[in-house]
Amino acid sequence: MVDQATVVQKYFPNLAEDQYSRLAALVPLYKALNQKVNVISRKDIDNLTIRHVLHSLAIGAFYNFKAGTTIIDIGTGGGFPGIPLAIIFPDIQFTLIDGTGKKIRVATEVIEQIGLDNCKAIHQRAEYCTETYNYVVARAVTRLAGLVKLAFPLIHNKSTNALPNGLITLKGGTLTDEIAEVSKSHYIEEHALEKKFQEEYFKTKQLIYVQK
Ligand code: SAH
């Protein structure tokens, strides 16, 4: 069993006590909620800290954001990567959306139980969103080209961070073809998560940034 506090602190040593305790509280909370609605696979639920919490936080290991930045997590499922990110970035406003109502109910329950006031979850498909944000984040939603199409209408052009507004996505597997499709027309940054995270799980995982 992974020691939650130790593994999160190893990579994020400068968080406040209440941030560590909120991240730790996610484990029993999701375990309980997942009994009713399956938002996390059986295999992953026993590795929740690494595969969901730490994987979501990987975005924060590569990029930092100024207070007031707005981020929408599309296809958030039960709240990943949005909820762990909202815990470590309390001055950033997070909107979490998913087209599946029962998953959004899980995310809403977690937000309420943790008492996260910089994060709201909405049952909506990305195609129907009308507001715009600095960044879209997404994990495991669809192919990169499809994601760019869904994400870009939701991103405005007023950048406030060193990193221009865009899409930040967490993906696994071989992405050469997916990236080639998009890189002809867009500026892309690729980061192998194994550069920062030593656990086996991260060996095949990447973070992709696509500038708007
Ligand atoms: N990001 C979560 C869930 C991934 S599963 C995680 O990593 O755990 C993919 C999710 O995307 C599903 O819950 C599905 O309902 C949602 N989804 C797919 N297309 C969508 C769209 N166009 N708008 C909103 N949600 C979408």
Coordinates of C-alpha atoms and ligand atoms in Angstrom, one line a residue:
M1 CA 0.0 0.0 0.0
V2 CA 1.4 3.4 -1.0
D3 CA 1.7 5.9 1.8
Q4 CA -0.4 8.8 0.5
A5 CA 1.2 11.6 2.5
T6 CA 4.7 10.5 1.6
V7 CA 4.3 10.1 -2.1
V8 CA 2.5 13.4 -2.6
Q9 CA 5.0 15.2 -0.4
K10 CA 7.9 13.7 -2.3
Y11 CA 6.8 15.5 -5.5
F12 CA 5.0 18.5 -4.0
P13 CA 7.0 19.4 -0.8
N14 CA 5.6 23.0 -0.4
L15 CA 1.9 22.5 0.1
A16 CA 0.0 23.6 3.2
E17 CA -1.2 21.1 5.8
D18 CA -4.8 21.5 4.8
Q19 CA -3.9 20.8 1.2
Y20 CA -2.2 17.5 2.2
S21 CA -5.2 16.6 4.3
R22 CA -7.7 17.3 1.5
L23 CA -5.7 15.3 -1.0
A24 CA -5.5 12.4 1.6
A25 CA -9.3 12.7 2.2
L26 CA -9.9 11.9 -1.5
V27 CA -8.9 8.3 -1.1
P28 CA -11.6 7.1 1.4
L29 CA -14.2 9.4 -0.2
Y30 CA -13.8 8.0 -3.7
K31 CA -13.6 4.5 -2.3
A32 CA -17.0 5.0 -0.7
L33 CA -18.6 6.8 -3.6
N34 CA -17.3 4.3 -6.1
Q35 CA -19.3 1.5 -4.4
K36 CA -22.5 3.3 -5.7
V37 CA -21.3 4.7 -9.0
N38 CA -18.4 3.2 -10.8
V39 CA -16.2 6.2 -11.8
I40 CA -12.9 4.5 -11.2
S41 CA -12.0 1.0 -12.3
R42 CA -11.5 -1.8 -9.7
K43 CA -7.8 -2.0 -10.6
D44 CA -7.3 1.7 -10.2
I45 CA -9.2 2.2 -7.0
D46 CA -6.5 0.4 -5.0
N47 CA -3.9 2.7 -6.6
L48 CA -5.9 5.9 -6.4
T49 CA -3.1 8.0 -5.0
I50 CA -0.7 7.3 -7.8
R51 CA -3.1 6.8 -10.8
H52 CA -5.6 9.5 -10.1
V53 CA -4.3 12.0 -7.5
L54 CA -0.7 12.2 -8.5
H55 CA -1.4 11.8 -12.2
S56 CA -3.8 14.7 -12.1
L57 CA -1.2 16.8 -10.1
A58 CA 1.4 16.2 -12.8
I59 CA 0.1 19.3 -14.6
G60 CA 1.2 21.3 -11.6
A61 CA 4.6 19.7 -11.7
F62 CA 5.2 21.2 -15.2
Y63 CA 3.2 24.4 -15.1
N64 CA 2.3 27.1 -12.6
F65 CA -0.6 29.6 -12.9
K66 CA -1.3 33.0 -11.6
A67 CA -4.1 33.8 -9.2
G68 CA -7.3 34.5 -11.1
T69 CA -6.6 32.0 -13.9
T70 CA -9.6 30.1 -15.1
I71 CA -9.5 26.5 -16.1
I72 CA -12.2 24.1 -17.5
D73 CA -11.7 20.3 -17.1
I74 CA -13.7 18.7 -20.0
G75 CA -14.7 15.0 -19.6
T76 CA -13.8 15.2 -15.9
G77 CA -15.6 11.9 -15.0
G78 CA -15.5 11.8 -11.2
G79 CA -13.3 14.8 -11.1
F80 CA -9.9 14.1 -12.7
P81 CA -7.7 16.0 -13.1
G82 CA -9.8 19.0 -11.9
I83 CA -10.4 18.1 -8.2
P84 CA -6.7 17.4 -7.2
L85 CA -5.6 20.5 -9.2
A86 CA -8.2 22.7 -7.5
I87 CA -6.8 21.6 -4.1
I88 CA -3.2 22.6 -5.0
F89 CA -4.2 25.8 -6.8
P90 CA -6.7 27.5 -4.4
D91 CA -6.5 30.8 -6.2
I92 CA -7.6 29.4 -9.6
Q93 CA -11.2 28.9 -10.6
F94 CA -12.0 25.4 -11.9
T95 CA -15.1 24.4 -13.8
L96 CA -15.5 20.6 -14.3
I97 CA -17.9 19.3 -17.0
D98 CA -18.9 15.9 -18.1
G99 CA -21.7 14.6 -20.4
T100 CA -22.6 11.8 -17.9
G101 CA -24.8 13.0 -15.1
K102 CA -24.0 10.2 -12.6
K103 CA -20.3 11.0 -12.9
I104 CA -20.8 14.7 -12.3
R105 CA -22.9 13.8 -9.2
V106 CA -19.8 12.0 -7.8
A107 CA -17.6 15.0 -8.6
T108 CA -20.1 17.4 -6.9
E109 CA -20.3 15.2 -3.8
V110 CA -16.5 15.2 -3.5
I111 CA -16.3 19.0 -4.0
E112 CA -18.9 19.5 -1.2
Q113 CA -17.4 17.0 1.2
I114 CA -13.9 18.5 0.8
G115 CA -15.3 22.0 0.9
L116 CA -13.6 23.2 -2.3
D117 CA -14.9 26.7 -3.0
N118 CA -12.8 27.3 -6.2
C119 CA -14.3 24.4 -8.1
K120 CA -17.8 23.7 -9.5
A121 CA -19.0 20.7 -11.5
I122 CA -21.6 20.9 -14.2
H123 CA -23.5 18.2 -16.2
Q124 CA -22.8 19.4 -19.7
R125 CA -21.1 18.4 -23.0
A126 CA -18.2 20.5 -24.1
E127 CA -20.0 21.3 -27.4
Y128 CA -22.6 23.2 -25.5
C129 CA -20.4 25.4 -23.2
T130 CA -20.7 29.1 -23.8
E131 CA -18.1 30.5 -21.5
T132 CA -14.4 30.8 -22.2
Y133 CA -11.4 30.2 -20.0
N134 CA -7.5 30.5 -20.0
Y135 CA -7.0 26.8 -20.3
V136 CA -8.8 23.5 -21.0
V137 CA -7.4 20.5 -19.1
A138 CA -8.5 16.9 -19.9
R139 CA -7.4 13.4 -19.1
A140 CA -8.2 10.4 -21.3
V141 CA -11.1 11.9 -23.1
T142 CA -10.5 11.5 -26.9
R143 CA -7.8 11.7 -29.6
L144 CA -5.8 14.9 -29.6
A145 CA -7.2 16.3 -32.8
G146 CA -10.8 15.8 -31.5
L147 CA -9.9 17.3 -28.2
V148 CA -8.4 20.4 -29.8
K149 CA -11.7 20.8 -31.7
L150 CA -13.7 20.5 -28.5
A151 CA -11.3 22.7 -26.5
F152 CA -10.4 25.6 -28.6
P153 CA -13.8 27.3 -28.7
L154 CA -13.7 27.3 -24.9
I155 CA -10.4 29.2 -24.7
H156 CA -10.2 33.0 -25.0
N157 CA -7.2 35.0 -26.1
K158 CA -6.4 37.1 -23.0
S159 CA -3.4 35.3 -21.7
T160 CA -2.3 36.2 -18.1
N161 CA 0.4 33.6 -17.6
A162 CA 3.8 33.1 -19.1
L163 CA 2.3 30.0 -20.8
P164 CA -0.1 31.3 -23.5
N165 CA -3.7 30.1 -23.2
G166 CA -4.3 26.6 -24.5
L167 CA -5.1 22.9 -24.0
I168 CA -3.2 20.8 -21.4
T169 CA -4.0 17.1 -21.6
L170 CA -2.7 14.0 -19.9
K171 CA -2.5 11.0 -22.2
G172 CA -1.0 7.5 -22.2
G173 CA 0.5 5.2 -24.9
T174 CA 2.1 6.0 -28.2
L175 CA 1.1 9.4 -29.4
T176 CA 3.3 10.0 -32.4
D177 CA 0.4 9.8 -34.9
E178 CA -1.9 11.8 -32.8
I179 CA 0.7 14.6 -32.3
A180 CA 1.6 14.6 -36.0
E181 CA -2.0 15.3 -36.9
V182 CA -2.1 18.4 -34.8
S183 CA 1.4 19.7 -34.9
K184 CA 1.2 20.8 -38.6
S185 CA -1.1 23.6 -37.6
H186 CA -0.4 24.2 -33.8
Y187 CA 2.5 24.8 -31.4
I188 CA 2.8 21.8 -29.2
E189 CA 4.9 20.9 -26.1
E190 CA 5.3 17.3 -25.0
H191 CA 6.5 16.2 -21.6
A192 CA 7.2 12.6 -20.6
L193 CA 5.9 12.3 -17.0
E194 CA 8.7 9.8 -16.2
K195 CA 11.1 12.8 -16.3
K196 CA 9.6 13.9 -13.0
F197 CA 7.8 10.9 -11.6
Q198 CA 9.7 7.6 -10.8
E199 CA 6.7 5.3 -10.3
E200 CA 6.3 2.6 -13.0
Y201 CA 2.8 3.9 -13.8
F202 CA 4.2 7.1 -15.3
K203 CA 6.6 5.4 -17.8
T204 CA 4.0 5.5 -20.6
K205 CA 2.3 8.8 -19.6
Q206 CA 2.7 12.1 -21.2
L207 CA 1.5 15.7 -20.8
I208 CA 0.7 17.5 -24.0
Y209 CA 0.2 21.3 -24.3
V210 CA -1.3 22.8 -27.4
Q211 CA -1.2 26.6 -27.7
K212 CA -4.4 28.3 -28.8
Ligands
SAH1 N1 -11.1 12.6 -17.0 C1 -11.7 11.5 -16.2 C2 -12.7 10.6 -17.0 C3 -12.1 10.0 -18.3 S1 -13.4 9.0 -19.1 C4 -10.5 10.6 -15.7 O1 -9.4 10.7 -16.2 O2 -10.8 9.8 -14.8 C5 -13.9 10.2 -20.4 C6 -15.1 11.1 -19.9 O3 -15.3 12.1 -20.9 C7 -16.4 10.3 -19.8 O4 -16.8 10.5 -18.5 C8 -17.3 11.0 -20.8 O5 -18.6 11.1 -20.3 C9 -16.7 12.3 -21.0 N2 -16.9 13.0 -22.3 C10 -16.6 12.5 -23.5 N3 -16.9 13.4 -24.5 C11 -17.4 14.5 -23.8 C12 -17.9 15.8 -24.3 N4 -17.9 16.1 -25.6 N5 -18.3 16.6 -23.4 C13 -18.2 16.3 -22.0 N6 -17.8 15.1 -21.6 C14 -17.4 14.2 -22.5

